[in-house]
XYZ file of N, CA and C in Angstrom:
750
model
N 9.764 -20.911 2.433
C 11.026 -20.518 3.073
C 10.960 -19.106 3.626
N 11.643 -18.870 4.750
C 11.661 -17.543 5.345
C 13.038 -17.245 5.878
N 13.155 -16.139 6.626
C 14.445 -15.602 7.030
C 15.431 -16.628 7.536
N 16.695 -16.477 7.115
C 17.751 -17.390 7.524
C 17.861 -18.632 6.677
N 16.875 -18.885 5.821
C 16.911 -20.055 4.940
C 17.436 -19.647 3.573
N 18.218 -20.509 2.972
C 18.730 -20.224 1.643
C 18.856 -21.511 0.851
N 18.865 -21.353 -0.480
C 19.110 -22.453 -1.410
C 18.127 -23.603 -1.235
N 16.864 -23.287 -0.920
C 15.816 -24.300 -0.905
C 15.341 -24.562 -2.330
N 14.866 -25.770 -2.592
C 14.370 -26.146 -3.906
C 12.942 -26.672 -3.804
N 12.070 -26.159 -4.661
C 10.687 -26.632 -4.766
C 10.500 -27.019 -6.226
N 10.578 -28.305 -6.525
C 10.689 -28.772 -7.901
C 9.719 -29.919 -8.154
N 8.953 -29.821 -9.236
C 8.149 -30.933 -9.725
C 6.934 -31.282 -8.898
N 6.345 -30.292 -8.238
C 5.202 -30.544 -7.362
C 3.885 -30.099 -7.982
N 2.797 -30.634 -7.434
C 1.445 -30.207 -7.756
C 0.919 -29.464 -6.539
N 0.708 -28.161 -6.669
C 0.395 -27.308 -5.526
C -0.955 -26.640 -5.774
N -1.980 -27.174 -5.116
C -3.334 -26.673 -5.291
C -4.182 -27.522 -6.207
N -3.602 -28.542 -6.800
C -4.332 -29.495 -7.621
C -3.570 -30.805 -7.631
N -4.238 -31.869 -8.025
C -3.611 -33.183 -7.937
C -2.842 -33.500 -9.222
N -2.172 -34.644 -9.208
C -1.313 -35.011 -10.335
C -2.101 -35.229 -11.621
N -3.400 -35.491 -11.487
C -4.244 -35.664 -12.663
C -4.723 -34.322 -13.225
N -4.302 -33.216 -12.581
C -4.719 -31.872 -12.986
C -6.242 -31.772 -13.043
N -6.872 -32.293 -12.001
C -8.328 -32.371 -11.950
C -8.914 -30.990 -11.673
N -9.213 -30.271 -12.724
C -9.731 -28.914 -12.560
C -11.187 -28.904 -12.113
N -11.887 -30.016 -12.271
C -13.275 -30.066 -11.827
C -13.382 -30.126 -10.310
N -12.339 -30.580 -9.654
C -12.340 -30.677 -8.198
C -11.001 -30.179 -7.664
N -10.720 -28.874 -7.813
C -9.413 -28.350 -7.407
C -9.217 -28.434 -5.903
N -7.957 -28.469 -5.518
C -7.585 -28.664 -4.119
C -6.723 -27.502 -3.645
N -7.125 -26.285 -3.982
C -6.307 -25.114 -3.707
C -6.058 -24.865 -2.235
N -4.892 -24.292 -1.951
C -4.564 -23.870 -0.596
C -5.185 -22.505 -0.312
N -5.374 -22.186 0.988
C -6.182 -21.035 1.376
C -5.584 -19.692 1.051
N -4.257 -19.569 0.979
C -3.644 -18.270 0.668
C -2.652 -18.412 -0.482
N -1.428 -18.851 -0.215
C -0.394 -18.904 -1.247
C -0.025 -20.345 -1.585
N 0.255 -20.574 -2.852
C 0.799 -21.868 -3.215
C 2.222 -22.021 -2.723
N 3.056 -20.992 -2.971
C 4.448 -20.939 -2.501
C 4.661 -19.563 -1.885
N 5.253 -19.506 -0.696
C 5.444 -18.238 0.021
C 6.908 -18.151 0.450
N 7.629 -17.164 -0.098
C 9.054 -16.960 0.188
C 9.198 -15.574 0.788
N 9.764 -15.465 2.009
C 9.693 -14.197 2.717
C 10.862 -14.013 3.683
N 10.891 -12.835 4.315
C 11.808 -12.519 5.422
C 13.276 -12.774 5.094
N 13.703 -12.293 3.930
C 15.116 -12.357 3.597
C 15.627 -13.692 3.126
N 14.744 -14.632 2.821
C 15.195 -15.919 2.276
C 15.928 -15.687 0.956
N 17.035 -16.399 0.749
C 17.949 -16.106 -0.357
C 18.177 -17.343 -1.217
N 18.207 -17.150 -2.543
C 18.727 -18.150 -3.465
C 17.894 -19.395 -3.599
N 16.573 -19.255 -3.579
C 15.699 -20.419 -3.695
C 15.338 -20.704 -5.150
N 14.938 -21.945 -5.415
C 14.558 -22.388 -6.746
C 13.135 -22.923 -6.719
N 12.278 -22.395 -7.616
C 10.912 -22.891 -7.785
C 10.784 -23.289 -9.253
N 10.741 -24.588 -9.526
C 10.919 -25.055 -10.906
C 9.995 -26.220 -11.232
N 9.399 -26.139 -12.425
C 8.633 -27.244 -13.007
C 7.502 -27.729 -12.096
N 6.822 -26.787 -11.453
C 5.656 -27.104 -10.643
C 4.367 -26.727 -11.368
N 3.276 -27.369 -10.992
C 1.932 -26.972 -11.401
C 1.289 -26.312 -10.179
N 0.992 -25.015 -10.265
C 0.544 -24.237 -9.113
C -0.772 -23.569 -9.475
N -1.881 -24.032 -8.882
C -3.164 -23.496 -9.270
C -4.212 -23.530 -8.176
N -5.209 -22.676 -8.330
C -6.409 -22.649 -7.487
C -6.113 -22.266 -6.044
N -5.016 -21.583 -5.789
C -4.702 -21.142 -4.437
C -5.318 -19.773 -4.163
N -5.602 -19.512 -2.878
C -6.231 -18.264 -2.470
C -7.698 -18.457 -2.152
N -8.299 -17.412 -1.581
C -9.684 -17.466 -1.128
C -10.398 -16.203 -1.571
N -11.585 -16.339 -2.105
C -12.360 -15.172 -2.499
C -12.548 -14.240 -1.304
N -12.289 -12.960 -1.523
C -12.398 -11.980 -0.459
C -11.095 -11.759 0.284
N -10.288 -12.810 0.417
C -9.002 -12.703 1.117
C -7.827 -12.647 0.157
N -8.037 -13.086 -1.064
C -6.964 -13.077 -2.047
C -5.977 -14.206 -1.839
N -4.789 -14.019 -2.369
C -3.767 -15.052 -2.357
C -3.079 -15.072 -3.702
N -1.974 -15.782 -3.811
C -1.212 -15.838 -5.054
C -0.700 -17.249 -5.273
N -0.385 -17.539 -6.528
C 0.303 -18.788 -6.786
C 1.663 -18.792 -6.111
N 2.437 -17.716 -6.298
C 3.747 -17.554 -5.658
C 3.835 -16.157 -5.081
N 4.181 -16.041 -3.800
C 4.407 -14.763 -3.137
C 5.862 -14.674 -2.706
N 6.554 -13.604 -3.129
C 7.941 -13.341 -2.715
C 7.947 -11.967 -2.064
N 8.330 -11.875 -0.791
C 8.168 -10.603 -0.077
C 9.251 -10.425 0.978
N 9.225 -9.256 1.630
C 10.044 -8.956 2.808
C 11.537 -9.207 2.555
N 12.084 -8.525 1.516
C 13.517 -8.561 1.219
C 14.048 -9.929 0.811
N 13.169 -10.842 0.448
C 13.643 -12.108 -0.114
C 14.311 -11.828 -1.458
N 15.376 -12.554 -1.773
C 16.133 -12.254 -2.990
C 16.689 -13.509 -3.621
N 17.014 -13.390 -4.903
C 17.719 -14.451 -5.606
C 16.912 -15.693 -5.887
N 15.585 -15.590 -5.847
C 14.746 -16.741 -6.193
C 14.623 -16.854 -7.710
N 14.802 -18.064 -8.234
C 14.618 -18.352 -9.650
C 13.343 -19.166 -9.826
N 12.408 -18.625 -10.603
C 11.115 -19.258 -10.842
C 11.062 -19.607 -12.321
N 11.182 -20.891 -12.670
C 11.259 -21.297 -14.072
C 10.461 -22.570 -14.312
N 9.903 -22.675 -15.521
C 9.279 -23.909 -15.971
C 7.984 -24.268 -15.284
N 7.358 -23.312 -14.587
C 6.135 -23.600 -13.851
C 4.897 -23.236 -14.670
N 3.806 -23.935 -14.398
C 2.480 -23.520 -14.835
C 1.786 -22.935 -13.622
N 1.446 -21.635 -13.689
C 0.871 -20.902 -12.559
C -0.463 -20.357 -13.043
N -1.547 -21.030 -12.684
C -2.827 -20.724 -13.321
C -3.991 -20.877 -12.348
N -5.013 -20.080 -12.585
C -6.305 -20.184 -11.885
C -6.198 -19.921 -10.386
N -5.207 -19.134 -9.970
C -5.146 -18.720 -8.574
C -6.101 -17.545 -8.347
N -6.599 -17.414 -7.110
C -7.631 -16.425 -6.817
C -7.068 -14.998 -6.842
N -5.804 -14.812 -6.479
C -5.168 -13.509 -6.568
C -4.307 -13.433 -7.806
N -3.064 -12.946 -7.639
C -2.117 -12.894 -8.752
C -1.468 -14.255 -8.984
N -0.919 -14.408 -10.185
C -0.116 -15.598 -10.431
C 1.163 -15.556 -9.621
N 1.922 -14.456 -9.761
C 3.162 -14.231 -9.006
C 3.105 -12.826 -8.416
N 3.395 -12.705 -7.124
C 3.447 -11.408 -6.456
C 4.838 -11.204 -5.870
N 5.444 -10.039 -6.160
C 6.717 -9.632 -5.548
C 6.468 -8.294 -4.868
N 6.706 -8.216 -3.542
C 6.442 -6.939 -2.876
C 7.354 -6.725 -1.672
N 7.154 -5.587 -1.018
C 7.854 -5.171 0.205
C 9.365 -5.409 0.140
N 9.964 -4.853 -0.919
C 11.415 -4.803 -0.985
C 12.114 -6.052 -1.461
N 11.385 -7.056 -1.922
C 12.055 -8.240 -2.482
C 12.821 -7.828 -3.745
N 14.029 -8.365 -3.940
C 14.880 -7.895 -5.032
C 15.671 -9.038 -5.641
N 16.158 -8.809 -6.868
C 17.013 -9.762 -7.598
C 16.364 -11.126 -7.763
N 15.046 -11.142 -7.915
C 14.339 -12.392 -8.185
C 14.064 -12.502 -9.682
N 14.104 -13.711 -10.195
C 13.975 -13.951 -11.627
C 12.735 -14.791 -11.908
N 11.740 -14.170 -12.516
C 10.541 -14.888 -12.939
C 10.754 -15.268 -14.393
N 11.308 -16.439 -14.607
C 11.733 -16.877 -15.924
C 13.157 -16.445 -16.223
N 13.810 -17.201 -17.097
C 15.157 -16.885 -17.570
C 15.177 -17.014 -19.089
N 16.286 -16.657 -19.699
C 16.375 -16.783 -21.150
C 16.236 -18.238 -21.596
N 16.591 -19.175 -20.737
C 16.502 -20.586 -21.092
C 15.142 -21.200 -20.840
N 14.399 -20.690 -19.853
C 13.138 -21.327 -19.493
C 12.226 -20.338 -18.767
N 11.054 -20.105 -19.335
C 10.091 -19.228 -18.700
C 8.995 -20.005 -18.000
N 7.896 -19.321 -17.717
C 6.734 -19.903 -17.059
C 5.483 -19.598 -17.874
N 4.453 -20.389 -17.655
C 3.135 -20.078 -18.161
C 2.327 -19.527 -16.989
N 1.882 -18.261 -17.102
C 1.205 -17.562 -16.006
C -0.117 -17.046 -16.555
N -1.172 -17.775 -16.354
C -2.415 -17.492 -17.073
C -3.638 -17.888 -16.253
N -4.764 -17.256 -16.586
C -6.034 -17.649 -15.991
C -6.197 -17.299 -14.527
N -5.307 -16.467 -13.974
C -5.437 -16.055 -12.583
C -6.480 -14.941 -12.469
N -7.109 -14.825 -11.297
C -8.230 -13.894 -11.139
C -7.763 -12.444 -11.223
N -6.574 -12.138 -10.733
C -6.057 -10.777 -10.777
C -4.906 -10.691 -11.784
N -3.825 -9.982 -11.473
C -2.718 -9.832 -12.416
C -1.979 -11.152 -12.629
N -1.350 -11.262 -13.788
C -0.453 -12.392 -13.990
C 0.764 -12.277 -13.093
N 1.479 -11.147 -13.180
C 2.629 -10.833 -12.327
C 2.406 -9.453 -11.734
N 2.549 -9.339 -10.419
C 2.357 -8.057 -9.735
C 3.608 -7.750 -8.920
N 4.262 -6.609 -9.224
C 5.455 -6.169 -8.497
C 5.112 -4.836 -7.852
N 5.225 -4.771 -6.527
C 4.715 -3.627 -5.789
C 5.739 -3.152 -4.770
N 6.182 -1.902 -4.914
C 6.989 -1.266 -3.878
C 8.426 -1.744 -3.843
N 9.259 -0.929 -3.190
C 10.669 -1.267 -3.075
C 11.465 -0.700 -4.222
N 12.482 0.111 -3.920
C 13.322 0.710 -4.954
C 14.417 -0.272 -5.311
N 14.178 -1.047 -6.388
C 15.066 -2.155 -6.716
C 16.035 -1.816 -7.842
N 16.265 -0.540 -8.117
C 17.004 -0.151 -9.304
C 18.389 -0.742 -9.404
N 19.095 -0.919 -8.298
C 20.441 -1.482 -8.349
C 20.446 -3.001 -8.326
N 19.351 -3.604 -7.890
C 19.236 -5.059 -7.829
C 17.839 -5.450 -8.303
N 17.579 -5.286 -9.601
C 16.205 -5.398 -10.091
C 15.689 -6.833 -10.110
N 14.365 -6.954 -10.047
C 13.705 -8.200 -10.397
C 13.581 -8.272 -11.916
N 13.524 -9.479 -12.438
C 13.350 -9.637 -13.878
C 12.195 -10.589 -14.171
N 11.476 -10.281 -15.244
C 10.392 -11.128 -15.748
C 10.749 -11.439 -17.196
N 11.165 -12.661 -17.478
C 11.824 -12.988 -18.740
C 11.241 -14.267 -19.342
N 10.888 -14.185 -20.625
C 10.600 -15.367 -21.429
C 9.365 -16.130 -20.955
N 8.357 -15.394 -20.474
C 7.134 -16.023 -19.982
C 5.984 -15.870 -20.966
N 5.031 -16.788 -20.893
C 3.740 -16.653 -21.559
C 2.732 -16.231 -20.502
N 2.138 -15.050 -20.670
C 1.282 -14.458 -19.650
C -0.074 -14.139 -20.283
N -1.072 -14.937 -19.931
C -2.400 -14.794 -20.508
C -2.652 -15.713 -21.687
N -1.698 -16.560 -22.007
C -1.807 -17.507 -23.118
C -1.827 -18.937 -22.590
N -2.397 -19.844 -23.380
C -2.306 -21.258 -23.032
C -1.108 -21.887 -23.742
N -0.993 -23.188 -23.652
C 0.198 -23.864 -24.188
C 0.280 -23.814 -25.710
N -0.829 -23.492 -26.386
C -0.812 -23.379 -27.847
C -0.944 -21.927 -28.296
N -0.678 -20.988 -27.371
C -0.741 -19.545 -27.626
C -2.154 -19.029 -27.851
N -3.156 -19.814 -27.453
C -4.527 -19.331 -27.442
C -4.821 -18.544 -26.182
N -6.068 -18.136 -26.025
C -6.462 -17.236 -24.943
C -6.657 -17.976 -23.617
N -5.960 -17.489 -22.581
C -6.186 -17.914 -21.198
C -5.817 -16.727 -20.301
N -6.509 -15.612 -20.531
C -6.115 -14.349 -19.931
C -6.269 -14.286 -18.429
N -5.431 -13.465 -17.817
C -5.583 -13.134 -16.411
C -6.668 -12.067 -16.255
N -7.247 -11.984 -15.050
C -8.418 -11.135 -14.839
C -8.131 -9.655 -14.746
N -6.881 -9.253 -14.633
C -6.520 -7.838 -14.626
C -5.382 -7.637 -15.624
N -4.272 -7.056 -15.210
C -3.159 -6.811 -16.134
C -2.282 -8.058 -16.299
N -1.596 -8.118 -17.427
C -0.624 -9.194 -17.599
C 0.516 -9.045 -16.608
N 1.171 -7.871 -16.622
C 2.200 -7.508 -15.653
C 1.833 -6.148 -15.087
N 1.835 -6.034 -13.761
C 1.487 -4.783 -13.085
C 2.643 -4.386 -12.180
N 3.213 -3.193 -12.407
C 4.345 -2.695 -11.612
C 3.925 -1.374 -11.006
N 3.955 -1.278 -9.673
C 3.375 -0.115 -9.016
C 4.090 0.190 -7.704
N 3.752 1.334 -7.122
C 4.207 1.647 -5.772
C 5.696 1.892 -5.633
N 6.339 2.424 -6.690
C 7.759 2.721 -6.587
C 8.682 1.549 -6.832
N 8.196 0.520 -7.501
C 9.034 -0.650 -7.811
C 9.907 -0.338 -9.015
N 10.996 0.377 -8.797
C 11.810 0.923 -9.882
C 12.832 -0.083 -10.398
N 13.212 0.097 -11.670
C 14.374 -0.575 -12.232
C 14.186 -2.014 -12.629
N 12.966 -2.511 -12.656
C 12.756 -3.914 -13.007
C 12.854 -4.126 -14.516
N 13.128 -5.362 -14.910
C 13.405 -5.699 -16.304
C 12.361 -6.687 -16.805
N 11.708 -6.349 -17.929
C 10.755 -7.236 -18.601
C 11.322 -7.552 -19.971
N 11.547 -8.821 -20.264
C 12.269 -9.166 -21.493
C 11.692 -10.414 -22.140
N 11.411 -10.300 -23.428
C 11.056 -11.439 -24.265
C 9.841 -12.205 -23.741
N 8.846 -11.463 -23.234
C 7.607 -12.094 -22.789
C 6.542 -12.031 -23.884
N 5.651 -12.994 -23.855
C 4.484 -13.027 -24.728
C 3.270 -12.777 -23.833
N 2.601 -11.643 -24.046
C 1.574 -11.183 -23.122
C 0.298 -10.919 -23.915
N -0.759 -11.671 -23.649
C -1.972 -11.496 -24.416
C -3.229 -11.906 -23.688
N -4.352 -11.382 -24.162
C -5.697 -11.798 -23.748
C -6.016 -11.489 -22.291
N -5.275 -10.570 -21.668
C -5.578 -10.187 -20.298
C -6.693 -9.143 -20.275
N -7.446 -9.095 -19.164
C -8.605 -8.215 -19.083
C -8.235 -6.743 -18.935
N -7.057 -6.451 -18.420
C -6.569 -5.081 -18.329
C -5.556 -4.798 -19.417
N -4.495 -4.086 -19.067
C -3.402 -3.819 -20.004
C -2.444 -5.006 -20.052
N -1.704 -5.096 -21.146
C -0.653 -6.103 -21.181
C 0.374 -5.835 -20.107
N 0.872 -4.595 -20.042
C 1.789 -4.132 -18.994
C 1.253 -2.824 -18.449
N 1.118 -2.720 -17.141
C 0.700 -1.490 -16.474
C 1.806 -1.041 -15.528
N 2.293 0.193 -15.705
C 3.353 0.759 -14.860
C 2.811 2.033 -14.237
N 2.797 2.079 -12.914
C 2.204 3.218 -12.211
C 3.122 3.634 -11.062
N 3.676 4.845 -11.167
C 4.514 5.360 -10.093
C 5.803 4.588 -9.893
N 6.360 4.040 -10.957
C 7.576 3.221 -10.874
C 8.484 3.590 -12.042
N 9.716 3.986 -11.748
C 10.617 4.548 -12.745
C 11.600 3.520 -13.305
N 12.162 3.878 -14.474
C 13.319 3.183 -15.053
C 13.068 1.693 -15.278
N 11.890 1.383 -15.783
C 11.566 0.013 -16.162
C 12.052 -0.226 -17.583
N 12.688 -1.368 -17.827
C 13.194 -1.736 -19.145
C 12.312 -2.836 -19.718
N 11.724 -2.567 -20.889
C 10.848 -3.528 -21.558
C 11.475 -3.844 -22.903
N 12.110 -5.002 -23.014
C 12.866 -5.391 -24.200
C 12.068 -6.380 -25.058
N 12.615 -6.829 -26.187
C 11.827 -7.482 -27.233
C 10.857 -8.546 -26.740
N 9.660 -8.531 -27.344
C 8.621 -9.488 -27.023
C 7.356 -9.140 -27.777
N 6.231 -9.678 -27.322
C 4.965 -9.498 -28.021
C 3.857 -9.205 -27.021
N 3.090 -8.143 -27.265
C 1.946 -7.776 -26.435
C 0.760 -7.596 -27.365
N -0.227 -8.491 -27.278
C -1.322 -8.450 -28.245
C -2.615 -8.957 -27.621
N -3.717 -8.433 -28.146
C -5.053 -8.936 -27.830
C -5.447 -8.784 -26.360
N -4.868 -7.812 -25.675
C -5.335 -7.486 -24.338
C -6.548 -6.565 -24.436
N -7.428 -6.599 -23.444
C -8.640 -5.791 -23.514
C -8.362 -4.302 -23.302
N -7.331 -3.969 -22.522
C -6.945 -2.577 -22.326
C -5.839 -2.179 -23.283
N -4.969 -1.285 -22.848
C -3.815 -0.888 -23.643
C -2.802 -2.028 -23.750
N -1.945 -1.914 -24.754
C -0.789 -2.798 -24.745
C 0.096 -2.491 -23.550
N 0.496 -1.228 -23.401
C 1.294 -0.754 -22.269
C 0.681 0.549 -21.767
N 0.441 0.633 -20.451
C -0.038 1.861 -19.826
C 1.025 2.353 -18.854
N 1.438 3.614 -19.002
C 2.474 4.225 -18.159
C 1.863 5.444 -17.490
N 1.868 5.464 -16.159
C 1.272 6.564 -15.400
C 2.257 7.059 -14.349
N 2.532 8.365 -14.348
C 3.380 8.979 -13.310
C 4.711 8.251 -13.136
N 5.336 7.884 -14.231
C 6.567 7.091 -14.185
C 7.583 7.662 -15.167
N 8.834 7.691 -14.770
C 9.909 8.287 -15.562
C 10.871 7.233 -16.096
N 11.495 7.552 -17.213
C 12.610 6.752 -17.704
C 12.253 5.357 -18.151
N 11.043 5.159 -18.687
C 10.646 3.844 -19.187
C 11.269 3.630 -20.566
N 11.856 2.463 -20.786
C 12.492 2.137 -22.060
C 11.786 0.938 -22.681
N 11.234 1.137 -23.866
C 10.517 0.080 -24.589
C 11.212 -0.117 -25.923
N 11.684 -1.311 -26.208
C 12.383 -1.532 -27.475
C 12.078 -2.908 -28.038
N 11.876 -2.957 -29.348
C 11.771 -4.207 -30.075
C 10.496 -4.992 -29.851
N 9.469 -4.376 -29.285
C 8.219 -5.087 -29.025
C 7.263 -4.964 -30.208
N 6.470 -5.996 -30.416
C 5.298 -5.929 -31.271
C 4.094 -5.738 -30.368
N 3.362 -4.633 -30.563
C 2.242 -4.262 -29.698
C 1.028 -4.110 -30.613
N 0.163 -5.110 -30.635
C -0.856 -5.175 -31.672
C -2.206 -5.662 -31.147
N -3.260 -5.162 -31.773
C -4.631 -5.668 -31.605
C -5.113 -5.620 -30.152
N -4.654 -4.638 -29.405
C -5.156 -4.438 -28.051
C -6.415 -3.569 -28.090
N -7.257 -3.690 -27.056
C -8.540 -3.015 -27.047
C -8.473 -1.531 -26.779
N -7.366 -1.051 -26.231
C -7.153 0.379 -26.027
C -6.092 0.899 -26.971
N -5.192 1.718 -26.460
C -4.061 2.205 -27.247
C -2.925 1.192 -27.239
N -2.029 1.336 -28.192
C -0.821 0.521 -28.135
C -0.024 0.866 -26.896
N 0.309 2.163 -26.739
C 1.018 2.667 -25.554
C 0.325 3.942 -25.103
N -0.029 4.022 -23.818
C -0.595 5.229 -23.230
C 0.361 5.753 -22.171
N 0.697 7.045 -22.253
C 1.566 7.699 -21.271
C 0.785 8.855 -20.673
N 0.543 8.808 -19.371
C -0.238 9.863 -18.719
C 0.394 10.243 -17.383
N -0.021 11.395 -16.858
C 0.428 11.882 -15.560
C -0.036 13.301 -15.382
N -0.219 13.706 -14.148
C -0.772 15.026 -13.895
C 0.127 16.139 -14.404
N 1.442 15.858 -14.521
C 2.376 16.855 -15.049
C 3.232 16.233 -16.146
N 2.573 15.556 -17.060
C 3.298 14.731 -18.024
C 4.262 15.516 -18.893
N 4.065 16.830 -19.052
C 4.907 17.601 -19.961
C 5.782 18.638 -19.263
N 5.890 18.576 -17.937
C 6.638 19.627 -17.244
C 8.051 19.205 -16.854
N 8.487 18.034 -17.328
C 9.845 17.594 -17.033
C 10.003 16.900 -15.702
N 8.916 16.708 -14.957
C 9.031 16.041 -13.660
C 8.354 14.688 -13.631
N 7.368 14.466 -14.476
C 6.677 13.182 -14.519
C 6.606 12.707 -15.956
N 6.704 11.382 -16.115
C 6.555 10.754 -17.420
C 7.551 11.286 -18.446
N 8.667 11.863 -17.991
C 9.660 12.331 -18.936
C 10.669 11.218 -19.212
N 11.275 11.280 -20.359
C 12.331 10.334 -20.678
C 11.868 8.963 -21.110
N 10.572 8.758 -21.371
C 10.131 7.484 -21.921
C 10.650 7.344 -23.347
N 11.236 6.193 -23.649
C 11.799 5.942 -24.970
C 11.118 4.729 -25.585
N 10.629 4.881 -26.811
C 10.013 3.778 -27.558
C 10.798 3.630 -28.846
N 11.530 2.530 -28.978
C 12.444 2.355 -30.111
C 12.223 1.009 -30.793
N 12.216 1.030 -32.122
C 12.224 -0.186 -32.947
C 11.069 -1.127 -32.617
N 9.907 -0.563 -32.344
C 8.716 -1.354 -32.068
C 7.780 -1.365 -33.282
N 6.967 -2.395 -33.388
C 5.857 -2.434 -34.327
C 4.584 -2.268 -33.522
N 3.835 -1.199 -33.770
C 2.636 -0.884 -33.005
C 1.498 -0.714 -34.007
N 0.620 -1.701 -34.110
C -0.424 -1.635 -35.147
C -1.652 -2.413 -34.734
N -2.763 -2.066 -35.369
C -4.005 -2.801 -35.200
C -4.698 -2.619 -33.861
N -4.257 -1.661 -33.045
C -4.914 -1.425 -31.771
C -6.195 -0.615 -31.977
N -7.179 -0.810 -31.092
C -8.468 -0.146 -31.253
C -8.343 1.370 -31.113
N -7.504 1.828 -30.192
C -7.305 3.258 -30.005
C -6.118 3.764 -30.813
N -5.341 4.636 -30.187
C -4.148 5.172 -30.841
C -3.000 4.169 -30.795
N -1.965 4.465 -31.610
C -0.747 3.667 -31.527
C -0.017 3.970 -30.252
């Protein structure tokens, strides 16, 4: 869907693989499994199997939401083994929901990030990533994404991460770079190869109620060229979390 289109539904499809889930002979599309752009509003992407989309060298995503598209609800999908990210939100897309309190997604085994949110000051109309399994399989075993579980960068401010289970990713569970006022509410981040959460050059990050355990780096890393001068990385709050068993610092 693109500009001028609204309230489209993409439900119960096999996108990039057949109904038999034949992983030995995938049928991926060349760029995106689902592409929502140019101000498209109020779309639903639900209960689909989306895999093997994208092309080596050119990238691609299971789901791409861009160019001021808003109000898309992405729930109940399996988004796996795509060549780029599982879900990409960029260029000012806002008020999109990747999972809800009632139904999340499984976003695992993708070559790059599980969820990548890039650019656009969305603080008044944030995107949300809620109740998803990112880097896990259906039995909570390892099916990590090739980079970070969730990556927020390029000034993508004000987004909400809530009640996600994030594990076994090759980078950090959550990576925040140059993006302020991100809210990370109760959930679990464990067994990632990098940090549980990495925060770089970002202000006003709120982390509460998370269990952050057994990651290959630190539980939480906060860095920035002026991290202590009141202009960068100030105001990060970590409350009521359990942070243990990480290879580096808590």
